[in-house]
CSV table of C-alpha atoms in Angstrom, one decimal:
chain,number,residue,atom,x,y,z
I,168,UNK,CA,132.1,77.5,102.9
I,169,UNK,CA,131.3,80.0,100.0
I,170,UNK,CA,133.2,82.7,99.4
I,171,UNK,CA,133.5,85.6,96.6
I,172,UNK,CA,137.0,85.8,96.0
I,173,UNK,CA,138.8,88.6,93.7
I,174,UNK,CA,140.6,86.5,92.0
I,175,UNK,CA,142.4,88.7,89.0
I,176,UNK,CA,141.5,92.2,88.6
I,177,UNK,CA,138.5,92.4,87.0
I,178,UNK,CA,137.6,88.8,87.8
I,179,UNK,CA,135.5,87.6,90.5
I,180,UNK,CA,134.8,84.0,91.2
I,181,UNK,CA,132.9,81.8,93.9
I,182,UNK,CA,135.2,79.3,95.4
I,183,UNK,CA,134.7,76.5,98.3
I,184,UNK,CA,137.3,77.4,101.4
I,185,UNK,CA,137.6,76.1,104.7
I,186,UNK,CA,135.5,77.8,107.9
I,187,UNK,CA,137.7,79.9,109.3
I,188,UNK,CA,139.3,78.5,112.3
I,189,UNK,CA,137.8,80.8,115.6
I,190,UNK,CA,140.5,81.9,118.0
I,191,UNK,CA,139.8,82.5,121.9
I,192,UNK,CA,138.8,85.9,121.1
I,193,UNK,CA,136.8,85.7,118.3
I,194,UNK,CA,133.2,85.9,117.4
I,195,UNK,CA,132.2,83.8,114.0
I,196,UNK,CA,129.3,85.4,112.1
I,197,UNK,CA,127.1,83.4,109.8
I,198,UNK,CA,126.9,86.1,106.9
I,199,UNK,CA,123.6,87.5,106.1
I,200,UNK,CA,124.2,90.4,104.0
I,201,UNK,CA,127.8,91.9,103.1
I,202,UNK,CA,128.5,95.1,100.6
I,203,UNK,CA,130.1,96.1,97.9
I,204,UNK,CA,131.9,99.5,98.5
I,205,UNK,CA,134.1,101.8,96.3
I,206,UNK,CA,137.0,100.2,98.0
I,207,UNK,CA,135.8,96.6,96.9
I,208,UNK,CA,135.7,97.6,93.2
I,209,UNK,CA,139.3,99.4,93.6
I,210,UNK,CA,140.7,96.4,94.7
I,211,UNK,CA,138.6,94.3,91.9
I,212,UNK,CA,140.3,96.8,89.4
I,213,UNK,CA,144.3,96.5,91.3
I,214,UNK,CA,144.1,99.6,92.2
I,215,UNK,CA,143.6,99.3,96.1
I,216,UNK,CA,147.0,100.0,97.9
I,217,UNK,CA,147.0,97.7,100.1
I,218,UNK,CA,144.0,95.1,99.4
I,219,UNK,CA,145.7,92.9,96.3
I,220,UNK,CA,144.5,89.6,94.5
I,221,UNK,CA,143.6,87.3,94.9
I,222,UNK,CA,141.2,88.2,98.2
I,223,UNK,CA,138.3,87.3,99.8
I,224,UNK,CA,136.3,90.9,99.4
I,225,UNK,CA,134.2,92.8,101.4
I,226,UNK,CA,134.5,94.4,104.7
I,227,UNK,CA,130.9,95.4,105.0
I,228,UNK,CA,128.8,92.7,107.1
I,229,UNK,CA,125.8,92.3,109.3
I,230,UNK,CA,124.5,88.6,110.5
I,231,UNK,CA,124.0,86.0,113.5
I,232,UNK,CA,126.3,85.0,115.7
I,233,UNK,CA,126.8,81.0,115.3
I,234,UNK,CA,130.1,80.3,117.8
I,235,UNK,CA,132.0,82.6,120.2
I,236,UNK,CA,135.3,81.9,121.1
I,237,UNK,CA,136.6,80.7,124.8
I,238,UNK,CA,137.6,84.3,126.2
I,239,UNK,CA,134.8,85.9,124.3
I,240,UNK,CA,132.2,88.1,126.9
I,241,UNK,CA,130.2,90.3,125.4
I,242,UNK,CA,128.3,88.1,122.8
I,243,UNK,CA,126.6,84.4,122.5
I,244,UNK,CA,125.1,82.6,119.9
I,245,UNK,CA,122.3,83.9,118.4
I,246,UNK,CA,123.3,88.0,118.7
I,247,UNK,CA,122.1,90.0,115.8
I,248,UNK,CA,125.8,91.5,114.8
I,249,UNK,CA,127.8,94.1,112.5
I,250,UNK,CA,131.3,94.4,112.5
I,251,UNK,CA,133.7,97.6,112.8
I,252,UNK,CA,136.2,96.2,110.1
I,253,UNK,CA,140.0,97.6,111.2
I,254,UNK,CA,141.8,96.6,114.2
I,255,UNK,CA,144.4,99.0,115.5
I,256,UNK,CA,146.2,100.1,118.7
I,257,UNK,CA,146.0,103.8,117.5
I,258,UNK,CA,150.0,104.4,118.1
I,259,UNK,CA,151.5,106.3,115.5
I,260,UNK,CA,155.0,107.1,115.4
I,261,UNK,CA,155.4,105.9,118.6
I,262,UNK,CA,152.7,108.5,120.0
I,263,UNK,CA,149.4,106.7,121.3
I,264,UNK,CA,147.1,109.1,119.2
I,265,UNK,CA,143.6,107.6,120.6
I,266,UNK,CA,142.3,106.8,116.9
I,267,UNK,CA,142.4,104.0,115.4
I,268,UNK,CA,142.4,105.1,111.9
I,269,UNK,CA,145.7,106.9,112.3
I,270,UNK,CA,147.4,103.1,113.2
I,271,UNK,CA,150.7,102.5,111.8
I,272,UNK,CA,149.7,98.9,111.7
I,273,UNK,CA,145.8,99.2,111.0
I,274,UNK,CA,144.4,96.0,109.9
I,275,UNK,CA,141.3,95.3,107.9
I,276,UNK,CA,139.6,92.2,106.0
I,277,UNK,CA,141.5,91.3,103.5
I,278,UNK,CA,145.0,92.1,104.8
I,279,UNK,CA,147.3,89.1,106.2
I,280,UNK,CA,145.0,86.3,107.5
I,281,UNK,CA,142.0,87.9,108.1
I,282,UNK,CA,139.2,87.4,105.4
I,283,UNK,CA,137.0,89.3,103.8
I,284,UNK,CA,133.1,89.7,104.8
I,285,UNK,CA,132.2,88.1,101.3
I,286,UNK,CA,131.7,84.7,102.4
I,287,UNK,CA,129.0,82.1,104.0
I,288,UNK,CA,131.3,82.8,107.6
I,289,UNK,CA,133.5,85.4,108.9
I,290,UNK,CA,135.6,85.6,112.0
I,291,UNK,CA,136.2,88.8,113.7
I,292,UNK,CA,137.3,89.5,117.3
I,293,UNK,CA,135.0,90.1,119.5
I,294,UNK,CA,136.3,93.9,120.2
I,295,UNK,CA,135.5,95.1,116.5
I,296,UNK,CA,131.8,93.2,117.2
I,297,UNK,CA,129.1,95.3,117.5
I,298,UNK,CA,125.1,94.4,118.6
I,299,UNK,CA,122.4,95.2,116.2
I,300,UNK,CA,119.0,96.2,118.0
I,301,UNK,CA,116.0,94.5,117.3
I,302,UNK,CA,114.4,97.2,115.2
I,303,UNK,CA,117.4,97.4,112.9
I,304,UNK,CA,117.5,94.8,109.8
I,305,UNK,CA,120.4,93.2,108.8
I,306,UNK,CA,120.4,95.5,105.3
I,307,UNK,CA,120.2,98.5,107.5
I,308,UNK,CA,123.0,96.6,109.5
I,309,UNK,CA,125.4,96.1,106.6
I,310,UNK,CA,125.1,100.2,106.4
I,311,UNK,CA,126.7,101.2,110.0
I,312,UNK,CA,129.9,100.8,108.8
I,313,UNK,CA,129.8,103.1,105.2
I,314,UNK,CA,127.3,105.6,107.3
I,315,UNK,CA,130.1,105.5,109.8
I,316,UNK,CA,132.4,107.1,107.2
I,317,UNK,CA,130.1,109.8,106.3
I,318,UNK,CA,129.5,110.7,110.4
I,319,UNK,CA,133.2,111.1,110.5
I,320,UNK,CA,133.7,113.2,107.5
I,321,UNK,CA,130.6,115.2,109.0
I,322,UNK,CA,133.0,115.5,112.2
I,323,UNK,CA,136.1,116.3,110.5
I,324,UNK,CA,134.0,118.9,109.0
I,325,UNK,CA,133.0,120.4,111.9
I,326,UNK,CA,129.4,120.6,110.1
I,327,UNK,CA,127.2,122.8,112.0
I,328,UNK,CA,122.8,123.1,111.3
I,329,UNK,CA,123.4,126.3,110.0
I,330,UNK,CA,125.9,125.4,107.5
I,331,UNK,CA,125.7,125.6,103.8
I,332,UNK,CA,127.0,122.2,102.8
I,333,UNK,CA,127.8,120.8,98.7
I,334,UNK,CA,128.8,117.0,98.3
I,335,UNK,CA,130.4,116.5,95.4
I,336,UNK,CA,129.4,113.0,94.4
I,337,UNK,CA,126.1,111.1,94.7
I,338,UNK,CA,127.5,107.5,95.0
I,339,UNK,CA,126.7,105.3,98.2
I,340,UNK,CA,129.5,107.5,100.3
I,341,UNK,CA,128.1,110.9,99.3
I,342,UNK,CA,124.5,109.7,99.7
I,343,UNK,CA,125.7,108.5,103.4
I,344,UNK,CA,127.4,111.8,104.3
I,345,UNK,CA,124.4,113.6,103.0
I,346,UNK,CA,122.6,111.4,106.0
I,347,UNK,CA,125.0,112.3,108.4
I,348,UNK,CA,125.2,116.1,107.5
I,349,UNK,CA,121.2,116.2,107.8
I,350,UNK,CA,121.7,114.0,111.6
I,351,UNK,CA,123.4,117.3,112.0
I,352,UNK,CA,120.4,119.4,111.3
I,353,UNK,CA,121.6,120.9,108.3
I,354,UNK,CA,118.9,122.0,105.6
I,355,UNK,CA,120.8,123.4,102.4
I,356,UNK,CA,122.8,120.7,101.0
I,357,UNK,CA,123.3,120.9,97.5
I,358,UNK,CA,124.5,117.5,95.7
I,359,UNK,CA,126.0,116.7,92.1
I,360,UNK,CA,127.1,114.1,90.3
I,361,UNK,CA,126.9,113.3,86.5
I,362,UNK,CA,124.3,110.1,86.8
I,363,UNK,CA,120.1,111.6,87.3
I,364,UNK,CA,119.2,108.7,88.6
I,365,UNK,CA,121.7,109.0,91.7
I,366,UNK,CA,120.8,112.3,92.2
I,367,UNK,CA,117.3,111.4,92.1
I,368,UNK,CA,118.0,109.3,95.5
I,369,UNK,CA,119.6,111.9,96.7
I,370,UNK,CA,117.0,114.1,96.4
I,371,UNK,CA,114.8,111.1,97.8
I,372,UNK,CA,117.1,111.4,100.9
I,373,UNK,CA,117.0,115.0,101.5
I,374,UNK,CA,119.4,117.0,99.4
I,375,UNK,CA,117.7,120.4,99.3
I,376,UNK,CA,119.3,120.9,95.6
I,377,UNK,CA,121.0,118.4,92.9
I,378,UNK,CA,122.6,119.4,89.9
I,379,UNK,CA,123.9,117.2,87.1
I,380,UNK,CA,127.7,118.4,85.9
I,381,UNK,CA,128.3,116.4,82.8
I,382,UNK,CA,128.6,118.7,80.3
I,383,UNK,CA,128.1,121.6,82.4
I,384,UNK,CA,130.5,124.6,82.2
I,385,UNK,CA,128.6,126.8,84.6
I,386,UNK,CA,128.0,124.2,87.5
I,387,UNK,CA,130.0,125.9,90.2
I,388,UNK,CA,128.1,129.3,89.7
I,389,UNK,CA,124.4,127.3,89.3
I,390,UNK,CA,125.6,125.9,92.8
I,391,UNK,CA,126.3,128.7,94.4
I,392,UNK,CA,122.8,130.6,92.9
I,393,UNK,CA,120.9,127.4,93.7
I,394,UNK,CA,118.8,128.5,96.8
I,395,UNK,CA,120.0,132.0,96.6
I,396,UNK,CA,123.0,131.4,99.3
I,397,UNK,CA,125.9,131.7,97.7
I,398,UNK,CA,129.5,129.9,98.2
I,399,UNK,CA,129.6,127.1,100.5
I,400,UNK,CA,130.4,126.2,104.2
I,401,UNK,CA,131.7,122.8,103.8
I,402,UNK,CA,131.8,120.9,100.7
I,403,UNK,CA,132.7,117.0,100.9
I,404,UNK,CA,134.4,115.3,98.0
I,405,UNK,CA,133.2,111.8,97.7
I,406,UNK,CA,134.2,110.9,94.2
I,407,UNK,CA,138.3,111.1,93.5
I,408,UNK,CA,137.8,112.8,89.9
I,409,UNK,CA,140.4,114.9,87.9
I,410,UNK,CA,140.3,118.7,89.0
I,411,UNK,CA,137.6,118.6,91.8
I,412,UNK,CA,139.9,119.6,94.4
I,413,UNK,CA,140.1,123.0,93.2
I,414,UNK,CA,136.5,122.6,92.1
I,415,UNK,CA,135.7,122.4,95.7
I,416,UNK,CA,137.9,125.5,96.5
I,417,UNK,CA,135.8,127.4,94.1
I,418,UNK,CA,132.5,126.5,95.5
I,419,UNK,CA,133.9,127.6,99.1
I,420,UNK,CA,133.6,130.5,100.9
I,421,UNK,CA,136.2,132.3,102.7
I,422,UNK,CA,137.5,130.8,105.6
I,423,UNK,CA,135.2,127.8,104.8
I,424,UNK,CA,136.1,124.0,104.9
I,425,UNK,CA,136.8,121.2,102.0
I,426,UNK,CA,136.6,117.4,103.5
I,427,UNK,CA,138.2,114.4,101.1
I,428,UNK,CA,136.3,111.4,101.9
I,429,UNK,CA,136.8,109.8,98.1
I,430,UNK,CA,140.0,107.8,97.2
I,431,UNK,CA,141.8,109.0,95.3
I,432,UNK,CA,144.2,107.8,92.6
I,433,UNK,CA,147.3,110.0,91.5
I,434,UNK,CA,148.0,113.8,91.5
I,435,UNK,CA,145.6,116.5,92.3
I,436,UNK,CA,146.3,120.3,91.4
I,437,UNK,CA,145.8,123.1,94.2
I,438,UNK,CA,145.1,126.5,93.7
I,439,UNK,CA,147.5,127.6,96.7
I,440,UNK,CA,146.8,131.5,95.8
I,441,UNK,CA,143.2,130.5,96.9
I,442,UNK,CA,143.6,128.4,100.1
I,443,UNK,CA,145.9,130.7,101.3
I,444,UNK,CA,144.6,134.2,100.8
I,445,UNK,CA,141.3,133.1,101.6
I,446,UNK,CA,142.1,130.8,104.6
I,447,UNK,CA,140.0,128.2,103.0
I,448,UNK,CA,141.0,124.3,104.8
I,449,UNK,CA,141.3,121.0,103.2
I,450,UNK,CA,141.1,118.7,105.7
I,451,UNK,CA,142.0,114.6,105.2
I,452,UNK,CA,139.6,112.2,105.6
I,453,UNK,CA,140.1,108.3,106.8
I,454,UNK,CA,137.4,105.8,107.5
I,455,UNK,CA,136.1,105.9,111.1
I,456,UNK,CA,136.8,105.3,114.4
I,457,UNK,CA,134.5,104.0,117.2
I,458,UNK,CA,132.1,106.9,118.4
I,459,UNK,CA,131.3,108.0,114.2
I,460,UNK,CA,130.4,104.0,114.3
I,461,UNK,CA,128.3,104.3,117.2
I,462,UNK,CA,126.7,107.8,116.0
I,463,UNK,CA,125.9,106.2,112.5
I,464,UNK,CA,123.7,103.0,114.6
I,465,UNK,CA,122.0,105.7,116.5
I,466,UNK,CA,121.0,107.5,113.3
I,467,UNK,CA,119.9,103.7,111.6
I,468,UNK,CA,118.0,102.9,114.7
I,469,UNK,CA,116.2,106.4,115.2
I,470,UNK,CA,114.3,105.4,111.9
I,471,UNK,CA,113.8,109.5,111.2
I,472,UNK,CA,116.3,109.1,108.0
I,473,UNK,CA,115.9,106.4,105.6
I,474,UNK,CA,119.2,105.3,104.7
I,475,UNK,CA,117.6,102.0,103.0
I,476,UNK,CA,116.9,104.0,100.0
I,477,UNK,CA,120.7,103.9,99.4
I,478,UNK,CA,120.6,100.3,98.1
I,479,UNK,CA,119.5,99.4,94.8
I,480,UNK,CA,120.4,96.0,94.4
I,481,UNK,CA,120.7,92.4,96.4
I,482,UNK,CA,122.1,89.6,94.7
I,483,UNK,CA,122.7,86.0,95.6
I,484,UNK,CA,126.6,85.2,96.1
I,485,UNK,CA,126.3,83.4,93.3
I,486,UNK,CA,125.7,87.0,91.2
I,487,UNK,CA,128.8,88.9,92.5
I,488,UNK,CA,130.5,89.1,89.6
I,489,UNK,CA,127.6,90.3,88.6
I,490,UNK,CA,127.0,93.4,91.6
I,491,UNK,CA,130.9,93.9,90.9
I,492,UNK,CA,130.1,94.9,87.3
I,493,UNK,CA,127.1,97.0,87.8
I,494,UNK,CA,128.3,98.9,90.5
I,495,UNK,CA,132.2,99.0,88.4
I,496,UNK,CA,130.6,99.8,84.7
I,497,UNK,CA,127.7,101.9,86.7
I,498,UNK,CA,124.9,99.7,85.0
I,499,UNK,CA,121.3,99.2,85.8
I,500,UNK,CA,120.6,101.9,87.4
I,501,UNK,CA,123.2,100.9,90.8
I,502,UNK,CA,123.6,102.4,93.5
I,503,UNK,CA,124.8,100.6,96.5
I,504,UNK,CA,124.7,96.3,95.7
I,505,UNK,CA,124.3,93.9,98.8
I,506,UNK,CA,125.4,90.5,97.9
I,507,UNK,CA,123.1,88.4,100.7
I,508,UNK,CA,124.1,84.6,101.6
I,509,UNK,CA,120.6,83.9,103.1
């Protein structure tokens, strides 16, 4: 079979590997669509911690089941399919915690033997499986599982409809938080970002106010003017920049709550004098677990919010070198890139 491979950083090449072999409990998945994710291009730059090259990429995947394994329930050939992409027992120093995503041994695609979603099949058991219904498509499909990390941010945030909410970051994860704050029934969301035509889409999406940073001093204070509300509620960070930590701390109100959702990469400064004699929160952020999964379906399949308009790009396999630049070098106007193996 096909599959996009990180090879080097900053390479990606197509290379012919074998069908992965199914175990009893596995479901295989001929690939229809898969994604590219911020995660994808920090592992095609070296800078994931623990996806390396080379790698099959990708952990983002919807498509038709093709074989199910011998102990394998729940599914049978022909099932519309996404995947939940870590596997995890949820214990954590030793304590059964009940999430997943705070496993001490959390596995995902691209770790040990199990591939990445890039490729013509992929193998998944059958517990991370999840249905599609029949009025979701398989590009709304691929979407569950970054939607799923934007419903849990909205949970760690504790986001309520009256909130004022600013996500900091107009990329495919801040565009799919902004979804699942508005599931919420939240109204004033403010979003920025340094790139109009992303915070065009997010405007197209819902965002009740965007505002464009790059080479603006007075950002923080036009936020907090813009729809005459003041400081912030909640305020997501979904892009890992220098500084915006305390940015975010500035936009907040007292007692109000920061959410990091981005990765990041090296040192960020806090303004402790703030945090503490304002009782703002930062709270951590990590992927998903089950019921944010499940919440992000409902949301695709309710058709009310039209997460679609989050993609900007599909590409043949053959082209992912291609998606990986656009999406790196942010060219052509990308968004979120969908690398199909129709």
């Amino acid at each position: 079979m096909k599959a996009v491979f990180v090879e080097d950083a900053e390479k990606i090449i197509v290379k012919d590997i074998e069908v992965p072999e199914l175990k009893p409990n596995e479901v295989q998945i001929k690939v229809n669509v898969a994604g590219i994710c911020g995660s994808d291009i920090h592992t095609y730059k070296g800078l994931h911690p623990f996806r390396k090259p080379p790698v099959v990429i990708g952990h983002e995947v919807a498509g038709e089941v093709v074989e199910v394994g011998s102990s394998v329930t729940k599914f049978k050939v022909g099932d519309r399919v996404t995947v939940e992409p870590q596997i995890g027992t949820g214990e954590s120093e030793g304590v059964m915690t009940g999430n997943v995503n705070y496993s001490d041994t959390r596995l995902a695609p691209g770790m040990g033997d199990w591939l990445g979603t890039m490729a013509e099949y992929f193998a998944s058991p059958e517990e991370q499986v999840i249905k599609l219904p029949d009025s979701v498509s398989y590009d709304q499909g691929v979407l569950v599982e970054p939607l799923a990390v934007g419903v849990h941010a909205a949970f760690k945030g504790d986001v309520q409809p009256t909130d004022r909410v600013a996500i900091l970051g107009a990329g495919p994860i801040g565009l799919l938080t902004l979804i699942a704050v508005k599931a919420k029934g939240v109204k004033d969301i403010v979003v920025t970002d340094v790139l109009d035509y992303s915070l065009q889409v997010a405007k197209e999406m819902g965002a009740s106010e965007v505002i464009n940073i790059k080479d603006n001093s007075n950002w923080i204070h036009d936020a907090k003017q813009s729809l005459d509300k003041g400081s912030f509620d909640k305020v997501f960070i979904t892009a890992g920049v220098p500084g915006i930590v305390n940015d975010s701390l500035n936009l907040l109100r007292k007692g109000g709550r920061v959410v990091t959702v981005a990765m990041f990469h090296g040192q960020q400064s806090v303004d402790i004098e703030q945090l503490q004699q304002n009782e703002k929160e930062i709270i951590g952020c990590m992927t998903y677990n089950r019921p944010d999964t499940e919440e992000a379906l409902e949301i695709i399949a309710s058709g009310k919010l039209d997460v679609e308009k989050v993609i900007s790009h599909k590409l043949h396999y053959e082209e992912a070198a291609k998606g990986f630049t656009i999406v790196d070098k942010k060219k052509d106007k990308s968004v979120k890139v969908l690398v199909s193996f129709e």
